[in-house]
Tab-separated table of C-alpha atoms in Angstrom:
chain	number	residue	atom	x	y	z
A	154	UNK	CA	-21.957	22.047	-11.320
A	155	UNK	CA	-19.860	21.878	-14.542
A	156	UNK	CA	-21.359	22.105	-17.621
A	157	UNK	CA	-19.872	18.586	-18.744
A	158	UNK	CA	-21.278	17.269	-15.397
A	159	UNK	CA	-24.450	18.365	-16.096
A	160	UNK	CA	-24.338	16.667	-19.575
A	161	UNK	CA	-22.980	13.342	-17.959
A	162	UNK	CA	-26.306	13.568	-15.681
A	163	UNK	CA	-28.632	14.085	-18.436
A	164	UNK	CA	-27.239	10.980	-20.450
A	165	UNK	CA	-27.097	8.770	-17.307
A	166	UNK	CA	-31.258	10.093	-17.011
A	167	UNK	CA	-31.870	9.495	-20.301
A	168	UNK	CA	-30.472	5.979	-20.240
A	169	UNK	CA	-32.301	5.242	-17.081
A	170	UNK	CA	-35.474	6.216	-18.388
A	171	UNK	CA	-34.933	4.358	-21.765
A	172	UNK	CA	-33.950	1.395	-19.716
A	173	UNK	CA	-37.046	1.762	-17.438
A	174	UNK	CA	-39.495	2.192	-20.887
A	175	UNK	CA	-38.168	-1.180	-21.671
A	176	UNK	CA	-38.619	-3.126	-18.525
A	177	UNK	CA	-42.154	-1.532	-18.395
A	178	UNK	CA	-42.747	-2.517	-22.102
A	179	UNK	CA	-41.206	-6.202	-22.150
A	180	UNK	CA	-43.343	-8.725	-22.571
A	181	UNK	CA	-43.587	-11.513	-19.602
A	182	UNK	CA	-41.620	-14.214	-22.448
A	183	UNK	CA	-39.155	-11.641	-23.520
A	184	UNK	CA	-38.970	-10.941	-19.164
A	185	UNK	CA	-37.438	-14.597	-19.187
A	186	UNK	CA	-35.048	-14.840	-22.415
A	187	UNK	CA	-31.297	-15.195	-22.283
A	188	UNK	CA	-29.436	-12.037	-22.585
A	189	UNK	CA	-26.729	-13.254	-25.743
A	190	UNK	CA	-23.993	-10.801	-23.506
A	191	UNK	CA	-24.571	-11.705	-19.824
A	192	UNK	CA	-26.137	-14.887	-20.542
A	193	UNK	CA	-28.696	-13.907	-17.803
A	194	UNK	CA	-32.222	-13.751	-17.985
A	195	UNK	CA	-33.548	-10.225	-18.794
A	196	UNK	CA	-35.220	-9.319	-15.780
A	197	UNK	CA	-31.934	-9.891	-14.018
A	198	UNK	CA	-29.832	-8.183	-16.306
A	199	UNK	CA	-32.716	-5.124	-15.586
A	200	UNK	CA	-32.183	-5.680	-11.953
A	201	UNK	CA	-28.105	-5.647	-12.276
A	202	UNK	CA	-28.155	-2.465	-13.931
A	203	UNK	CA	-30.186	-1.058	-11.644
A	204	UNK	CA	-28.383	-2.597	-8.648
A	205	UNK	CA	-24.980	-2.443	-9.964
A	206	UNK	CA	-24.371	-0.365	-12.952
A	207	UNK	CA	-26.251	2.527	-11.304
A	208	UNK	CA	-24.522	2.481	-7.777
A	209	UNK	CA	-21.249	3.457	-9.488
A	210	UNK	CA	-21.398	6.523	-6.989
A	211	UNK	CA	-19.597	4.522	-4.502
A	212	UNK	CA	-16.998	3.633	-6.491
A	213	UNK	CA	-16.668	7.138	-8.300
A	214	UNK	CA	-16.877	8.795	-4.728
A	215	UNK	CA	-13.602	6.918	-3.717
A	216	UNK	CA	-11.716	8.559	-7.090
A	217	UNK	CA	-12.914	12.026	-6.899
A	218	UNK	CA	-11.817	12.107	-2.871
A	219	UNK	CA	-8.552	10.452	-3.458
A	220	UNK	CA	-9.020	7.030	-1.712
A	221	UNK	CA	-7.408	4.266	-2.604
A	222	UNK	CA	-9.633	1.822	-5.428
A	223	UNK	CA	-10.074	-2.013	-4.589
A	224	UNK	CA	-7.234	-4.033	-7.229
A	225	UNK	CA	-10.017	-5.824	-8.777
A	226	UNK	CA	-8.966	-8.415	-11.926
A	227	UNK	CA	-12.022	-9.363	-14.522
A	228	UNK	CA	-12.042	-12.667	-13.065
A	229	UNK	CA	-12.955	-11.107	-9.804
A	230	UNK	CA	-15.557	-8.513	-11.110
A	231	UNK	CA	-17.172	-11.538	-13.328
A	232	UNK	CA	-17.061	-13.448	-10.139
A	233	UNK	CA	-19.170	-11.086	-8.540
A	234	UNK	CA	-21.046	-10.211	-11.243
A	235	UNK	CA	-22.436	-13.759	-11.392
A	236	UNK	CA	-22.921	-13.950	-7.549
A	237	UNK	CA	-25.153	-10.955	-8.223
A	238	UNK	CA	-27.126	-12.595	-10.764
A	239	UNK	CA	-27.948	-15.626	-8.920
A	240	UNK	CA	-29.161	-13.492	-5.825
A	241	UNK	CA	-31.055	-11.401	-8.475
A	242	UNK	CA	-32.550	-14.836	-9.972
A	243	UNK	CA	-35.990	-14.137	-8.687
A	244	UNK	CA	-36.268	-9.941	-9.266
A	245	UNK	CA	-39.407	-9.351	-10.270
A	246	UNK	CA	-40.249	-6.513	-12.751
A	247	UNK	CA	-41.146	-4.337	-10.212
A	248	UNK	CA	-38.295	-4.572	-7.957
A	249	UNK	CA	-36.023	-3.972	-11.472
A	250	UNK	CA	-37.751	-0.529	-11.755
A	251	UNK	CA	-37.652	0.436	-8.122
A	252	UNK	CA	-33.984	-0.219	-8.490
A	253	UNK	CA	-33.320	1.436	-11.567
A	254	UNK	CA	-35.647	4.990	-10.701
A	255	UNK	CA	-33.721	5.110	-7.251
A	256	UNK	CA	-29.943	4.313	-8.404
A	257	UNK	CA	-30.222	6.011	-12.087
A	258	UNK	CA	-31.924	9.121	-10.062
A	259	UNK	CA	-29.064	8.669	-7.051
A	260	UNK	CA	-26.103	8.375	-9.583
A	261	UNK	CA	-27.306	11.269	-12.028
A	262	UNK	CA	-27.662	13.808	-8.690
A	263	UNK	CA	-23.901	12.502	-7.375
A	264	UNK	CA	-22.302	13.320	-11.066
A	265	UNK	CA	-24.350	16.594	-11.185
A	266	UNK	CA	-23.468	17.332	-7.928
């Protein structure tokens, strides 16, 4: 492992972990307001990051071995984006941090590794 790699793990760790203190700590109200970015609810937004953000490995996986990346336009990635969100409309808080431990964990070992 490079030393930068190792670096890029440790922030993607700490971010999970911040992002986990803050799903554990949110308040059931706060679980249900509007995210001003996404305009989702916050327990999906957890749930997205967890489910999307943090399975980057995939995509990152297809880089590093030289295969050739999807053409994707924002349209299409907001597209999907919101298809996610509406699946994710019903995540409960613990599904957000069993999704978040096991991707954050999964995509901080692929960058070390």
């Amino acid at each position: 492992m490079s030393r930068r790699a190792g670096k890029i793990a440790e922030k993607i760790e700490a971010l999970k972990d911040d992002v986990i203190s803050f799903v554990r700590t949110c308040s059931s109200e706060d679980w249900k307001k509007t995210c001003r970015w996404e305009q989702w609810p916050v327990g999906v937004t957890a749930c997205h990051i967890g489910g999307g953000h943090f399975t980057m490995d995939n995509m990152i996986g297809m880089i590093v071995n030289g295969e050739k990346f999807p053409q994707l336009t924002m349209d299409q990635i907001n597209e999907i984006s919101k298809k996610q969100a509406q699946k994710l409309s019903g995540c409960t808080r613990e599904e957000a941090l069993e999704l978040l431990e096991k991707n954050g964990t999964r995509l901080a070992a692929f960058v070390e590794g």
